[in-house]
Coordinates of C-alpha atoms in Angstrom, one line a residue:
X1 CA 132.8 -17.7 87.4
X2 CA 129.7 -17.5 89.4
X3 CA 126.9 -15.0 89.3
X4 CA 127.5 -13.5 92.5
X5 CA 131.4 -12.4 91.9
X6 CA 130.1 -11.0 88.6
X7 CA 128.1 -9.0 90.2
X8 CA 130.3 -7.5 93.3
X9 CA 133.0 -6.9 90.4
X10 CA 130.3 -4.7 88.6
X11 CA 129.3 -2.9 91.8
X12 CA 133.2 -2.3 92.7
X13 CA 133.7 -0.7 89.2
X14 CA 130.5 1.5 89.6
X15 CA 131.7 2.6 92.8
X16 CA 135.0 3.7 91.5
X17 CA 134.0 5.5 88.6
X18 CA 131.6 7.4 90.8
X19 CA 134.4 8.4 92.4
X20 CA 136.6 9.7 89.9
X21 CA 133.5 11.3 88.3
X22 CA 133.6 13.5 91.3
X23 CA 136.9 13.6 92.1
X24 CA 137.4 15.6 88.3
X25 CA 134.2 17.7 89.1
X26 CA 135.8 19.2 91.7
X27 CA 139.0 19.9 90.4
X28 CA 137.5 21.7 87.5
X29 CA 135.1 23.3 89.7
X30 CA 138.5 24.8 91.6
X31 CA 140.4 25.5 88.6
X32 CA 137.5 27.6 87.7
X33 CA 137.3 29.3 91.1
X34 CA 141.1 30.2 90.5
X35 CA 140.3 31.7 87.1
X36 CA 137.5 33.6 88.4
X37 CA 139.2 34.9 91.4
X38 CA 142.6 36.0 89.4
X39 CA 140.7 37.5 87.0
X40 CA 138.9 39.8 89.2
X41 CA 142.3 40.1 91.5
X42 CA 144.4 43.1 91.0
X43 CA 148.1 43.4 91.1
X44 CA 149.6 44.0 94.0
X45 CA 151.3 47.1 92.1
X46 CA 147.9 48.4 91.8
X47 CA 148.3 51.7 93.6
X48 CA 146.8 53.7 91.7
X49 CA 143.2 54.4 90.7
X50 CA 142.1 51.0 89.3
X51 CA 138.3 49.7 88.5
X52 CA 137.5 46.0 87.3
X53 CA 133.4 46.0 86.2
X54 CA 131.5 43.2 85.4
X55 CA 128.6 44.9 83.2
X56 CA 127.7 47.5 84.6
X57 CA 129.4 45.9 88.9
X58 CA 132.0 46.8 90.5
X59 CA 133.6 43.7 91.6
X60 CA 137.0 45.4 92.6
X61 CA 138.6 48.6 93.2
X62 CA 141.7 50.3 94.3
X63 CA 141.3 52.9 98.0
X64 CA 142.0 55.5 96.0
X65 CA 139.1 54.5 93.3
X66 CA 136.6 53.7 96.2
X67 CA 137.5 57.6 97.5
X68 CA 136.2 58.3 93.7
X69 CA 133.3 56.2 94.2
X70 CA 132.5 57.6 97.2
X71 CA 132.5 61.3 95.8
X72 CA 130.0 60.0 93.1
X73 CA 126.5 60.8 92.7
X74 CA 124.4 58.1 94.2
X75 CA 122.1 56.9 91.3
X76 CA 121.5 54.0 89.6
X77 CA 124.2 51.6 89.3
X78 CA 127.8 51.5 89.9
X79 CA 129.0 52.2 86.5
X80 CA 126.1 55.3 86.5
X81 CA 128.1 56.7 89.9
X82 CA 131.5 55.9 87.5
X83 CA 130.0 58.0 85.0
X84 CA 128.7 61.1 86.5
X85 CA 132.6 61.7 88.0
X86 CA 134.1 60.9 85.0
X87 CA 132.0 62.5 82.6
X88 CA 132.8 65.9 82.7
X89 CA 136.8 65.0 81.9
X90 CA 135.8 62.3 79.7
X91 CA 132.7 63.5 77.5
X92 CA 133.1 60.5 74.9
X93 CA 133.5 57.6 77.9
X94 CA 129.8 56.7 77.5
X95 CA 130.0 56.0 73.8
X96 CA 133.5 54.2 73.6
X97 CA 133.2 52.1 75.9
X98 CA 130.5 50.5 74.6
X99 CA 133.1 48.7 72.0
X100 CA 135.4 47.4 74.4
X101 CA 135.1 43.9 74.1
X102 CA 135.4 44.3 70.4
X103 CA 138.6 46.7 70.5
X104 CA 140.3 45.1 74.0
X105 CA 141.7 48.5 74.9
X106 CA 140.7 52.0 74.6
X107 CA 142.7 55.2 75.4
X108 CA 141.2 58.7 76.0
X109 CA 142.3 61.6 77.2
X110 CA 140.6 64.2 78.9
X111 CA 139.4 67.4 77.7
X112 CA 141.9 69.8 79.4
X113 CA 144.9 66.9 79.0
X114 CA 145.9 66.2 82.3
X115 CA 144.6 62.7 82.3
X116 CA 144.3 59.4 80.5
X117 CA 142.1 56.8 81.3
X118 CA 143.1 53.1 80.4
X119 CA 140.2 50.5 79.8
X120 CA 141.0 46.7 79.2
X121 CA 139.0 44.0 78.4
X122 CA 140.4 41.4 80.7
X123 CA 138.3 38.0 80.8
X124 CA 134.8 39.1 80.3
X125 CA 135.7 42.3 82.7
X126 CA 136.6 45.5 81.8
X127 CA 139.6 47.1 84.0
X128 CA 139.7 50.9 83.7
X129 CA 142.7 52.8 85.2
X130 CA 143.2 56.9 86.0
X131 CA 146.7 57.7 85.6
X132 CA 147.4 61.5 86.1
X133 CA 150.2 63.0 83.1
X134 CA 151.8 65.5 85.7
X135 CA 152.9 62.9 88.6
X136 CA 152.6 59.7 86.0
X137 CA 150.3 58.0 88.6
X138 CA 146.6 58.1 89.9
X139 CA 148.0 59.0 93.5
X140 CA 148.2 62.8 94.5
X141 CA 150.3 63.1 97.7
X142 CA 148.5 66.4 99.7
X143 CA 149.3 67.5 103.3
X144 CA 146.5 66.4 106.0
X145 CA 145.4 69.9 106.7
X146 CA 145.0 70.8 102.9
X147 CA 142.6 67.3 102.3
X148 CA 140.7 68.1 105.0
X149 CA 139.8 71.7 103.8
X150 CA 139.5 70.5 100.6
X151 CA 137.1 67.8 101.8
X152 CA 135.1 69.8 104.0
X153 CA 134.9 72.5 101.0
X154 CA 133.5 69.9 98.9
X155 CA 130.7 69.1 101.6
X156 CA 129.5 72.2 102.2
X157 CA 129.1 72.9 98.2
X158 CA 127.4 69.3 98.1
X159 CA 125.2 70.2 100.9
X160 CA 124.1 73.5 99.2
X161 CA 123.6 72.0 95.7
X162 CA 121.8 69.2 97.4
X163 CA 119.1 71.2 99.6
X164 CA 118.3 74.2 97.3
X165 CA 115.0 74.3 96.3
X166 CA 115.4 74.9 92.5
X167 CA 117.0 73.1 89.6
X168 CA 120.7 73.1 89.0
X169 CA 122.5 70.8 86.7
X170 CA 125.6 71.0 83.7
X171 CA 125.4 70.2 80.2
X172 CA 128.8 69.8 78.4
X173 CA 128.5 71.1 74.5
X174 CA 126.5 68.6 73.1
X175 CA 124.0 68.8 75.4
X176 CA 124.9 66.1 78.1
X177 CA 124.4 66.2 81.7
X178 CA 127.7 66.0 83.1
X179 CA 126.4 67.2 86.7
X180 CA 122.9 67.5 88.5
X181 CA 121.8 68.1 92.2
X182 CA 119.0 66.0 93.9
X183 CA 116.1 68.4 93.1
X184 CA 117.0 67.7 89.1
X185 CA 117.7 64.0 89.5
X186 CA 114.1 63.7 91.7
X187 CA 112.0 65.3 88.8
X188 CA 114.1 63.5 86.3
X189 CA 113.2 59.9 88.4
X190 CA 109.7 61.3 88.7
X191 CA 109.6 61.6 85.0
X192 CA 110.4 58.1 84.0
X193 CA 108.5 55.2 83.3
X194 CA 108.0 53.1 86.8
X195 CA 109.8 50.3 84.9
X196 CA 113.6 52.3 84.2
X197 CA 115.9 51.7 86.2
X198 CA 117.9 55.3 87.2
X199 CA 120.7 55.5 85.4
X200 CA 123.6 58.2 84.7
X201 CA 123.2 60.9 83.0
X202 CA 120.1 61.8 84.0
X203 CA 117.3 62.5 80.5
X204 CA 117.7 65.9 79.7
X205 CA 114.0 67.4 80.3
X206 CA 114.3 70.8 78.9
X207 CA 115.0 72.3 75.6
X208 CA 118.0 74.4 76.4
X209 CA 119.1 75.6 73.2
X210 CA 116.6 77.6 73.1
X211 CA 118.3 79.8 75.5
X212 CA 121.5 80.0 73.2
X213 CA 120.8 83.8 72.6
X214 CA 119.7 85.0 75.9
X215 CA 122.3 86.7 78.1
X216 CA 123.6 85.6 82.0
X217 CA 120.8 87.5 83.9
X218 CA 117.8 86.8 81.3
X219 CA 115.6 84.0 81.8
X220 CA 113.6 82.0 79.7
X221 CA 110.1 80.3 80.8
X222 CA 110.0 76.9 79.0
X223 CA 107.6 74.2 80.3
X224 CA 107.4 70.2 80.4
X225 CA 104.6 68.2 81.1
X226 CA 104.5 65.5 83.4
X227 CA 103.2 61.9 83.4
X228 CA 99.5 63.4 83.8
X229 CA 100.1 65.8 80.8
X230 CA 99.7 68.8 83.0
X231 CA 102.0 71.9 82.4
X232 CA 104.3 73.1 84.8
X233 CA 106.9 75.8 84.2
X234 CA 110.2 76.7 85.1
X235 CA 112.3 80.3 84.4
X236 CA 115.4 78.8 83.5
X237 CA 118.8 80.5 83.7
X238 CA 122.0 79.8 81.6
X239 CA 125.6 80.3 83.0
X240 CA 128.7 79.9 80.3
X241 CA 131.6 78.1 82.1
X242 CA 134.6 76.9 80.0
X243 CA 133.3 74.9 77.6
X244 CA 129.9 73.8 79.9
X245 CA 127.2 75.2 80.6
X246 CA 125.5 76.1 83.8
X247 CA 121.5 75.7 84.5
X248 CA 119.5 76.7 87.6
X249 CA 115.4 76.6 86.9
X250 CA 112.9 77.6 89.7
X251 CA 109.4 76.7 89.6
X252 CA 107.1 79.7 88.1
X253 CA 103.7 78.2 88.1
X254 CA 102.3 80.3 90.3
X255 CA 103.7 83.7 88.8
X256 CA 102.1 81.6 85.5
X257 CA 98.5 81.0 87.3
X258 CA 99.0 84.7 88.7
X259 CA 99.3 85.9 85.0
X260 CA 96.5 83.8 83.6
X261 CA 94.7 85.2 86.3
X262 CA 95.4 88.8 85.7
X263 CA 94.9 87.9 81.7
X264 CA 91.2 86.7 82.1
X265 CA 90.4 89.7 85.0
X266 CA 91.9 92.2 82.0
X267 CA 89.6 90.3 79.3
X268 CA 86.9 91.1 81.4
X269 CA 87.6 94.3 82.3
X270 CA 88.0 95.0 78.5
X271 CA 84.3 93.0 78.1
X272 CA 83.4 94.8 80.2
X273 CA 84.3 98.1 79.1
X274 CA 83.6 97.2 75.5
X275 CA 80.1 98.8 76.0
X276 CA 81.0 102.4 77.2
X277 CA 80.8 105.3 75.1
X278 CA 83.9 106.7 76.9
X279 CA 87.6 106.2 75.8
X280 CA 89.6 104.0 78.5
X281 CA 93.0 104.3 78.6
X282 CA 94.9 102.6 81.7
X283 CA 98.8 103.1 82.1
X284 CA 100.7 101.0 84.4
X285 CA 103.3 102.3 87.2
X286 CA 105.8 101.9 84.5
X287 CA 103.4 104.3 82.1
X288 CA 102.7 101.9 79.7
X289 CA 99.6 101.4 78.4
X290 CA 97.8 98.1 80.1
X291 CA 94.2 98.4 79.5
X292 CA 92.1 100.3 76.9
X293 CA 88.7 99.8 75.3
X294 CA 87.3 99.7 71.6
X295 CA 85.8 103.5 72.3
X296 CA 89.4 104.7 72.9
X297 CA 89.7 103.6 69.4
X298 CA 86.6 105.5 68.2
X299 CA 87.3 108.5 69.4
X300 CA 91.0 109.1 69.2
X301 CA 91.1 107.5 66.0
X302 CA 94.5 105.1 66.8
X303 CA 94.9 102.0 65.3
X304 CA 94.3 98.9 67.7
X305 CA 97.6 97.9 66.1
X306 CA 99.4 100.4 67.7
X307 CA 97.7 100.3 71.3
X308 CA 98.0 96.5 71.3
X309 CA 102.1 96.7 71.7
X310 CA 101.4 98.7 74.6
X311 CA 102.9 101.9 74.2
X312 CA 104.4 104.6 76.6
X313 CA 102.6 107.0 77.9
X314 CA 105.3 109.9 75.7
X315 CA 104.1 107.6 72.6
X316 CA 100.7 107.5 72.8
X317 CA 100.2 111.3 72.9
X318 CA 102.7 112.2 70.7
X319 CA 100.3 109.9 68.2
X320 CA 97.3 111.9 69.3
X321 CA 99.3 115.2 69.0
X322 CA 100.5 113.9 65.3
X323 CA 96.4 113.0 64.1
X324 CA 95.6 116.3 65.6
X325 CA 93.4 114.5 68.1
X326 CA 94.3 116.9 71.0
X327 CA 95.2 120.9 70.8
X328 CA 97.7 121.9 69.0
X329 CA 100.5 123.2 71.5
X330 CA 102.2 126.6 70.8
X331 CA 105.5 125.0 70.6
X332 CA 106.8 121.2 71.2
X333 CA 108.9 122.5 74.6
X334 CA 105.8 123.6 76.1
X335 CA 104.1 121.1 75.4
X336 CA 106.4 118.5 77.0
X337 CA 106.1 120.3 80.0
X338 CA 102.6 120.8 79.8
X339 CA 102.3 116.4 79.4
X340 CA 104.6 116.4 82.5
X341 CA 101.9 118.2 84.9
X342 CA 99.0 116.1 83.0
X343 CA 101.0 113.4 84.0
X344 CA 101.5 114.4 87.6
X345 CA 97.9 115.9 87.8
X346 CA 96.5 112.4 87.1
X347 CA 98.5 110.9 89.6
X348 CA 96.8 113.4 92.4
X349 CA 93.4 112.8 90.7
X350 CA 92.9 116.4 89.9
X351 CA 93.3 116.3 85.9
X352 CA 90.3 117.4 84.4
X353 CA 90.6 119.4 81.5
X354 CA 88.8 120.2 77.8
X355 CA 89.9 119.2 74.5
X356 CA 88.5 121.3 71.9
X357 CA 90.1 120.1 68.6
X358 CA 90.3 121.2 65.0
X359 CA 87.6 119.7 63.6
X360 CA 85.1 121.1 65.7
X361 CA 85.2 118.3 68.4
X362 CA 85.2 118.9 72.0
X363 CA 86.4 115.7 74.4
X364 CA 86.4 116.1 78.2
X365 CA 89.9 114.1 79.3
X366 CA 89.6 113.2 82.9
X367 CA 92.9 111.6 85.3
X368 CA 92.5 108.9 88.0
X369 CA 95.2 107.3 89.8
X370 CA 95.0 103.7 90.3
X371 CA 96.6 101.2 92.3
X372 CA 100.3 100.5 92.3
X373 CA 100.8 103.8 90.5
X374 CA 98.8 103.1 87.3
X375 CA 96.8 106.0 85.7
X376 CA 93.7 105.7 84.1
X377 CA 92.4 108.1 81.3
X378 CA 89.2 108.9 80.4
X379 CA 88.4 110.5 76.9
X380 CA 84.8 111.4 76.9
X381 CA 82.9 113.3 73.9
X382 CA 80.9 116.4 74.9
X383 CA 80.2 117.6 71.4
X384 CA 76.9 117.5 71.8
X385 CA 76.5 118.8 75.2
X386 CA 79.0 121.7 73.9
X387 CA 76.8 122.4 71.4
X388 CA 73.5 122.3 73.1
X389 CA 75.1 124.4 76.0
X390 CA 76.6 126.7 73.3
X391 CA 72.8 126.9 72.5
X392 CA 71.3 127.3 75.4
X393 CA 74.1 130.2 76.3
X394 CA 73.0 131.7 72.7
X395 CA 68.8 131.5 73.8
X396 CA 69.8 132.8 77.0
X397 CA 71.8 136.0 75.8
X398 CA 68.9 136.2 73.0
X399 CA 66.1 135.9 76.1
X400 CA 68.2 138.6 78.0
X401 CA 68.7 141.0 74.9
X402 CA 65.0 140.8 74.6
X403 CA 64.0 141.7 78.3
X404 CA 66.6 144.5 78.0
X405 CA 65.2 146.2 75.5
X406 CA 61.6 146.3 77.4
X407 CA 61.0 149.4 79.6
X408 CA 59.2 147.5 82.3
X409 CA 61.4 146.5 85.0
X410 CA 61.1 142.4 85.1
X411 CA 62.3 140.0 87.5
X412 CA 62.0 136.5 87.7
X413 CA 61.8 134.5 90.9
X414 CA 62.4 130.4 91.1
X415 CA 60.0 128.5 93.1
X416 CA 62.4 128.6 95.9
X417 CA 61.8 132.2 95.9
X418 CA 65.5 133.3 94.4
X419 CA 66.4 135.7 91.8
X420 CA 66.9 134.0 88.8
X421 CA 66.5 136.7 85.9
X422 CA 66.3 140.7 85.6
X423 CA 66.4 142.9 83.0
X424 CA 68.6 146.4 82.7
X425 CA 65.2 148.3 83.7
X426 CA 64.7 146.6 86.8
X427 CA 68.6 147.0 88.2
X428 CA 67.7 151.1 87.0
X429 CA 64.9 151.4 88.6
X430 CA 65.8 149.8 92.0
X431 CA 69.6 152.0 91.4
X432 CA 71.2 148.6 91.4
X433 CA 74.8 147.6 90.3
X434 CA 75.1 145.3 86.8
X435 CA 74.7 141.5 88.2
X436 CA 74.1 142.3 91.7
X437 CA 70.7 141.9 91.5
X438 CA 70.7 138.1 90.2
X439 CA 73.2 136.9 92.8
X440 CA 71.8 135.0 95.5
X441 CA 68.8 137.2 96.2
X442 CA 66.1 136.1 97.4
X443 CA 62.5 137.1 97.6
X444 CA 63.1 138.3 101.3
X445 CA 66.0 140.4 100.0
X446 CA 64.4 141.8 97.2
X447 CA 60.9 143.5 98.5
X448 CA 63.4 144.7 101.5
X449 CA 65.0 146.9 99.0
X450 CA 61.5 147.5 97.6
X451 CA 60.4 148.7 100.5
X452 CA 62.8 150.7 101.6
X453 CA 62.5 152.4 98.4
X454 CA 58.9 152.7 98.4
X455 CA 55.9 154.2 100.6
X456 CA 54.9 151.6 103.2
X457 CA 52.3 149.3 101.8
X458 CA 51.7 145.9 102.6
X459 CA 51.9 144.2 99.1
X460 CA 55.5 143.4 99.7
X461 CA 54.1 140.6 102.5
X462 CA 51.6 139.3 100.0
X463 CA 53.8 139.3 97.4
X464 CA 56.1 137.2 99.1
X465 CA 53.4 135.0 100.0
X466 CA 52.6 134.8 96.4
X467 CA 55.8 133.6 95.4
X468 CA 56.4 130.8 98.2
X469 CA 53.1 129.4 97.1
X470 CA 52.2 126.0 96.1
X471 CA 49.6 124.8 93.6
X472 CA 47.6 126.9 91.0
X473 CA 48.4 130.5 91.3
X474 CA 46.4 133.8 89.2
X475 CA 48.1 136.9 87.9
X476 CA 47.3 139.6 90.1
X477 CA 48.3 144.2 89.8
X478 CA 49.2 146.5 92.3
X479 CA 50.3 149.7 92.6
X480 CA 52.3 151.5 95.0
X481 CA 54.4 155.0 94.8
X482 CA 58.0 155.9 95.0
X483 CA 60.0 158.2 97.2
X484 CA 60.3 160.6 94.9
X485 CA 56.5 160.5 94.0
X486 CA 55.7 158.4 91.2
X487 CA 53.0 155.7 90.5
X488 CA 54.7 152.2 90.3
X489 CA 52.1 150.0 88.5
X490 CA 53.2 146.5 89.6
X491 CA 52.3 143.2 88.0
X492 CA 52.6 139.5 89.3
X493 CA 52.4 137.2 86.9
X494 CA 52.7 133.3 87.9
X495 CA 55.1 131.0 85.7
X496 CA 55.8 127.2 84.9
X497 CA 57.5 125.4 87.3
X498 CA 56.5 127.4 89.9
X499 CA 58.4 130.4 89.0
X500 CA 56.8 134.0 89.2
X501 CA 57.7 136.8 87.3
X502 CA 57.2 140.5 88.8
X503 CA 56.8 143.7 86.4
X504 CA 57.2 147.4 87.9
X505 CA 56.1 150.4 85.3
X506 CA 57.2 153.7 87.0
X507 CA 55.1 156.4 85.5
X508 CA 57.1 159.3 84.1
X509 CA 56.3 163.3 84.8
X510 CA 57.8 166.2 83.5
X511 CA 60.8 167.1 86.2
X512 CA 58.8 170.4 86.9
X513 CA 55.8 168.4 88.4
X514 CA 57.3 165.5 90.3
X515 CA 58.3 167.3 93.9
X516 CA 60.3 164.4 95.9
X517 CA 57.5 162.7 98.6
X518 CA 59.2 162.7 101.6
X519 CA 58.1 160.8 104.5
X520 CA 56.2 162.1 107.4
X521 CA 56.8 160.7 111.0
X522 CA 53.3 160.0 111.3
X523 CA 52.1 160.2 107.3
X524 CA 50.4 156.6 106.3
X525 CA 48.9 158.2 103.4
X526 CA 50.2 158.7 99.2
X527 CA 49.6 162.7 98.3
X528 CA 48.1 163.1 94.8
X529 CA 49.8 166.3 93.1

């Protein structure tokens, strides 16, 4: 055989096994395509509500399962919008079905055992059916009207939940999310690492047990921290329903920077105050106590302990009534009532009043309202200025006592030429009543009644002159006569501090030889007898 037909018989062979090469390929390739697409086909008895997931894909679904779908929350991936429907019913689905392709079929029921949800492993895909126990399949047959409220029920509640501008979401008993509106999902997204995909149920970001104690309209502040580290915090609020739980949580950093702000403006207030020597006490509009200062402490002798917890207003002087820091009251009922009007008094601004306690302490307690119906107290220790006044009363009455018991007639003018002092002989002499002639008289006054007591003279006029004079000043006598005839020797004498001090000695006679002077209409001259 020659070379050539050796060759065109090898090329011939080449050419047909080339042929059949491809002609098997592409049967296999179509057997395969068959497999594939009956193993993600679904019977046509399928009615009901039937899933078939690849992973995590949906790759088919009943109508009724996409309406379920199509209720879902949209996050994450199709088996995440799955989840967060069937969650809530199905509390365990998460975990179980994680073992599927080991066990090939799982069974649960739900919670409240009206439903069972099938899951298959079926080729490589998992096939999850709803069958409800009360009509023994996944369809419901309802009347149009009734879906449609029903439906348009459901929207308005997902509108709500979806624009309010606070946290709501649902925790089932162990603590997962079974339900969670946009604003919790957003801050949960914002949360996670840029890498994670979103996924269902959403990371749980607070610590909500430790709200297990508080009641339905008690809040608790809790904070989390976001990718920065910063602080933010939320009042959250915990509902019981059935078995779940209920969360709302509204933002309360600015009531928290408010506080913060109001704690450093009361730490400097107190700094501030730290230095007086007077007692603070500042009560809020609900009369407890807000603000006080270390001399409060001092002088009403209360623990710090005690005025730390903040203490009503009824508490904190019933402790000052109990260490005798304030008079003792003649009986409790009155003295309630009397705490009542200091109360009241202080809100006016008109409280003033002085303590004078047992142990020979005086305190001067002053009331101030403040704004937004606070009261401040002030508690302010006039011991000392008691006791000096007491003093100066004593030297007074002592200085009084002793120009009482002189037989000249004294009176003391202030540089301003008023009364300021007289003695029992002066308000005799000039037939004056007791005190009348120390109130508000002034030099003018005075040598009016002098004169119209006396023979006309002109010393009154240079007397007044004397005592309205500035700079250095000499003693100086006079003498002029009474109406009824006697000598009155006077004497000006000047004083520190401008003051002068006048002197008037009648001379006595025997009654027998003192005829009452009367004047003359044109007499201008004194009669020696």
């Amino acid at each position: 055989m020659s070379v050539d037909l050796l060759i065109t018989l090898a090329i011939l062979l080449a050419g047909s096994l080339g042929v059949a090469f491809l002609v098997l390929y592409s049967l296999a390739w179509l057997a395969s395509r068959k497999e594939e697409e009956k193993a993600i086909a679904l019977d046509t008895q399928d009615n009901g509500i039937v899933f078939l997931f690849d992973d995590e894909n949906l790759v088919n679904a009943t109508p009724s399962a996409h309406s379920v779908m199509a209720a879902a929350v949209d996050v994450g991936s199709d088996w995440s919008r799955l989840l967060s429907v069937m969650i809530t019913k199905f509390p365990t689905l998460q975990h179980e079905i994680a073992e599927l392709a080991e066990r090939g079929k799982i069974i649960l029921e739900s919670r409240d055992g009206s439903a069972v949800l099938q899951c298959e492993w079926r080729n490589g895909l998992a096939r999850i059916t709803l069958i409800d126990h009360e009509t023994g399949h996944s369809h419901i047959d309802m009347d149009r009207h009734s879906l449609m409220a029903m439906e348009q029920e459901l929207e308005t509640l997902r509108a709500t939940t979806e624009h309010v501008p606070f946290l709501v979401w649902r925790e089932l008993e162990d603590g997962t999310i079974s339900w969670a509106n946009s604003a919790y999902i957003s801050l949960a997204d914002s949360l996670s690492d840029d890498n994670d995909v979103p996924s269902w149920p959403p990371a749980s970001l607070f610590e909500t047990h430790l709200l297990a104690n508080t009641g339905a309209s008690e809040s608790r502040r809790l904070n989390l921290k976001d990718k920065a580290g910063d602080a933010h915090w939320y009042d959250i609020y915990r509902f019981k329903i059935g078995e779940d739980y209920l969360y709302t949580g509204s933002s309360a950093d600015r009531t928290v920077k408010a506080e913060e702000t109001l704690r450093e403006f009361t730490q400097t207030l107190t700094k501030t105050f730290s230095h007086l020597t007077i007692g603070l006490a500042v009560f809020d509009r609900n009369r407890r106590l807000a603000l006080f200062n270390p001399a409060l402490t001092d002088l009403t002798s209360l623990p710090a302990e005690f005025l730390i917890t903040r203490p009503a207003l009824t508490s904190f002087l019933d402790r000052l009534r109990d260490s005798q820091m304030m008079p003792e009251p003649k009986d409790y009922k009155s003295w309630r009532q009397e705490m009542a009007a200091l109360e009241n008094a202080a809100e006016d601004g008109t409280y003033e009043e002085v303590w004078t306690l047992p142990g020979g302490m005086t305190y001067r307690i002053s009331g101030r309202p403040h704004p937004d119906g606070a009261i401040a107290f002030l508690f302010e220790d006039i011991s000392a200025e008691m006791s000096l006044t007491r003093r100066f009363r004593s030297e007074i009455e002592t200085g009084q006592a002793v120009l009482d018991s002189l037989s000249e007639a004294i009176a003391v003018f202030s540089s301003e030429g008023m009364l300021i002092m007289a003695n029992s002989a002066y308000t005799s002499l000039w037939r004056l009543e007791q005190m009348e002639g120390i109130r508000e008289t002034s030099i003018t006054d005075a040598t009016r009644v002098w004169h119209a007591k006396c023979a006309p003279t002109p010393m009154w006029g240079e007397l007044r002159d004397f005592v309205s004079r500035a700079g250095e000043r000499s003693e100086w006598i006079s003498q002029t006569r009474l109406w009824d005839g006697r000598r009155l020797n006077c004497r000006f004498v000047p004083l520190p501090s401008g003051q002068t001090l006048i002197g008037f000695s009648p001379e006595e006679r025997p009654s027998a030889l003192r005829p009452t002077l009367r004047p003359q209409a044109h007499d201008t001259q004194f009669i020696e007898l």
